[in-house]
mmCIF file of C-alpha atoms in Angstrom:
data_model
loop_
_atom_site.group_PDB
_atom_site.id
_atom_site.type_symbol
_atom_site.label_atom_id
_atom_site.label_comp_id
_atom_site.label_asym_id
_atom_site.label_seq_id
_atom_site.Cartn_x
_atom_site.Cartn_y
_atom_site.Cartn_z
ATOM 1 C CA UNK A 46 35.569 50.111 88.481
ATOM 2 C CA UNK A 47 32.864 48.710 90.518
ATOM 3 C CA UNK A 48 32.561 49.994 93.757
ATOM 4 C CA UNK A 49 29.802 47.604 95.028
ATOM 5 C CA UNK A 50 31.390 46.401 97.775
ATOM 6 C CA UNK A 51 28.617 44.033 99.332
ATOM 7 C CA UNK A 52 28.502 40.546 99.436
ATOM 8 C CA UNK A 53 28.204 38.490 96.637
ATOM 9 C CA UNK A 54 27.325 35.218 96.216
ATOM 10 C CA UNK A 55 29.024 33.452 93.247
ATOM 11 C CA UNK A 56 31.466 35.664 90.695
ATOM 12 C CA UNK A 57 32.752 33.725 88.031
ATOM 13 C CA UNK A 58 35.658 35.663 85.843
ATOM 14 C CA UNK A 59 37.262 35.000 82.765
ATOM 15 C CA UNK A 60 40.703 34.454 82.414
ATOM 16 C CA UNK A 61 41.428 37.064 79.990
ATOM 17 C CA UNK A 62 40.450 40.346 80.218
ATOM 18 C CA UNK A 63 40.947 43.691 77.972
ATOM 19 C CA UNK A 64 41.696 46.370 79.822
ATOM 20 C CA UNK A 65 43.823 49.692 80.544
ATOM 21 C CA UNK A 66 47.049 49.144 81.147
ATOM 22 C CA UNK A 67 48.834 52.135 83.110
ATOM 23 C CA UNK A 68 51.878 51.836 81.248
ATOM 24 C CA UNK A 69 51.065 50.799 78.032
ATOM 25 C CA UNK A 70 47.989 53.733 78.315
ATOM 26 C CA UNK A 71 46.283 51.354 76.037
ATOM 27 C CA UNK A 72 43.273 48.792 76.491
ATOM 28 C CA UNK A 73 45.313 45.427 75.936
ATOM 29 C CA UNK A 74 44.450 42.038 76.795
ATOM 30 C CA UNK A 75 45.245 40.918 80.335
ATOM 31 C CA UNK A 76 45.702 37.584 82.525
ATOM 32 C CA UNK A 77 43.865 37.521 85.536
ATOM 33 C CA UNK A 78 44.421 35.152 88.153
ATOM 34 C CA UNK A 79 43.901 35.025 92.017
ATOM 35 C CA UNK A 80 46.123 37.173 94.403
ATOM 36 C CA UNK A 81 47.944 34.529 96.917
ATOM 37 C CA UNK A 82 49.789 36.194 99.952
ATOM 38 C CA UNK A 83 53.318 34.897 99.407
ATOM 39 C CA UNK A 84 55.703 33.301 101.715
ATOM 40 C CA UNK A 85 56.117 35.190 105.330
ATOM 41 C CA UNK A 86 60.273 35.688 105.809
ATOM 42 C CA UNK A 87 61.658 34.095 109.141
ATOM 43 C CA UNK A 88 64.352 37.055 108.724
ATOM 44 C CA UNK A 89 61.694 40.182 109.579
ATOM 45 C CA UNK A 90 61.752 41.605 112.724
ATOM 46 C CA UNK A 91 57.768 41.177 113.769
ATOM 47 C CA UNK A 92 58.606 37.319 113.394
ATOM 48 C CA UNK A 93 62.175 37.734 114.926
ATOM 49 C CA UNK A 94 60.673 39.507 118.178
ATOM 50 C CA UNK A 95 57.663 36.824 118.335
ATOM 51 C CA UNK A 96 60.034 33.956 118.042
ATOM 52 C CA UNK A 97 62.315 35.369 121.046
ATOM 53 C CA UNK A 98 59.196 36.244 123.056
ATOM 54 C CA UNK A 99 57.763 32.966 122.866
ATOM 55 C CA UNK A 100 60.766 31.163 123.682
ATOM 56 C CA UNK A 101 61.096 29.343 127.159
ATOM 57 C CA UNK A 102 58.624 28.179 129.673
ATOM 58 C CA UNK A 103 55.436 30.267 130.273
ATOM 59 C CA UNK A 104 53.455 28.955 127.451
ATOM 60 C CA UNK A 105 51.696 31.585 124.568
ATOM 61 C CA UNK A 106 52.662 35.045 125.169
ATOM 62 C CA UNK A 107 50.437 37.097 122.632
ATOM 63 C CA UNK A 108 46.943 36.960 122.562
ATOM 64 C CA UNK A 109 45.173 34.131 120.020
ATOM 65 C CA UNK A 110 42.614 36.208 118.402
ATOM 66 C CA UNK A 111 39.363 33.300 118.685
ATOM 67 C CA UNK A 112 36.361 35.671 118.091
ATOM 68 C CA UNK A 113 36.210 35.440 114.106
ATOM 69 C CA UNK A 114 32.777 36.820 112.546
ATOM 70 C CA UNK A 115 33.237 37.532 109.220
ATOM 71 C CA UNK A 116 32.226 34.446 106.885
ATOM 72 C CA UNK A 117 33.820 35.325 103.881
ATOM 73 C CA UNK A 118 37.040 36.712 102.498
ATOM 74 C CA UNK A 119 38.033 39.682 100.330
ATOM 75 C CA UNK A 120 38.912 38.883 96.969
ATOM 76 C CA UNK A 121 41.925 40.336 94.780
ATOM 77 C CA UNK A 122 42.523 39.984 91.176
ATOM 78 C CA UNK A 123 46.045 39.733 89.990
ATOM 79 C CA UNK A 124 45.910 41.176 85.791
ATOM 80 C CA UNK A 125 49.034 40.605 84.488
ATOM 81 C CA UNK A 126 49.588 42.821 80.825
ATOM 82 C CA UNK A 127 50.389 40.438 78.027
ATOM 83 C CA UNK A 128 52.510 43.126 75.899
ATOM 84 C CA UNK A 129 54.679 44.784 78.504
ATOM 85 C CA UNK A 130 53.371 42.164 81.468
ATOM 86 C CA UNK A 131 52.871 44.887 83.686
ATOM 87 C CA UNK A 132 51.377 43.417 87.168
ATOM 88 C CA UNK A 133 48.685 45.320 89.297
ATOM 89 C CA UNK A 134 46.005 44.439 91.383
ATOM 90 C CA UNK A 135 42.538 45.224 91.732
ATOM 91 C CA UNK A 136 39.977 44.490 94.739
ATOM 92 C CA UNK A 137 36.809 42.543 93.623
ATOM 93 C CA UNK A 138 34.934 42.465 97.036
ATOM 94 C CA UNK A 139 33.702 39.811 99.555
ATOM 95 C CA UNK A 140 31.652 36.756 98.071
ATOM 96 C CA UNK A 141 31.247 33.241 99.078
ATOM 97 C CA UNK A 142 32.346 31.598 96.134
ATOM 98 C CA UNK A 143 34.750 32.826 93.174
ATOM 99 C CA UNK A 144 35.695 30.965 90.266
ATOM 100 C CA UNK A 145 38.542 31.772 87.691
ATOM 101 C CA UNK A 146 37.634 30.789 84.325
ATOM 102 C CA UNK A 147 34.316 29.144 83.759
ATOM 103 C CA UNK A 148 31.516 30.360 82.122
ATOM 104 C CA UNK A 149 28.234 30.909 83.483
ATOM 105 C CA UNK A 150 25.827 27.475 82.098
ATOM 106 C CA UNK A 151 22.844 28.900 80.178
ATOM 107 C CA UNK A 152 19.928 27.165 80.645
ATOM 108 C CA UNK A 153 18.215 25.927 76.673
ATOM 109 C CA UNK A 154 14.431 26.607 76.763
ATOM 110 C CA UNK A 155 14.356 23.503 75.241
#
């Protein structure tokens, strides 16, 4: 796994990729797309407490966190097994752009 965890420019990976799966134990072909965060529940109690706080007069209650310095984001890679489609994740790093899918252009010397 590469552990190079500095920042990148521009990674560009394929779609499908052949690798171990954990419980298969076998290299097998795997889809890779981008980790998403899902859907935050109204029903959990962080949100529950927040909602209750802020509710009344006496405007914000919790800090608004304005000082943001990093430029980039962490990226995640979702491989999903195509045999036994077996789901893990694995951390690809910071860079400014990533793109799912698309080969790099070569340049003819023509």
């Amino acid at each position: 796994r590469d552990r190079y965890m500095g920042k990148r420019k521009m990674v560009c990976v394929p779609k499908l990729r052949k690798t171990i799966c954990p419980r298969c134990n076998k290299h097998r072909p795997h889809k890779v797309s981008q980790y998403k965060k899902g859907k935050e529940s109204t029903l959990s109690q962080g949100r529950r407490r927040y909602d209750n706080k802020q509710r009344g007069y006496g405007g914000q209650k919790k800090p608004v966190f304005k000082k943001k310095a990093k430029t980039t984001k962490k990226v995640t890679l979702r491989l999903e097994c195509n045999v036994c489609k077996y789901k893990r994740h694995v951390l690809l790093g910071r860079c400014k752009t990533f793109v799912l899918g698309e080969q790099k252009k070569v340049e003819s010397k023509y």
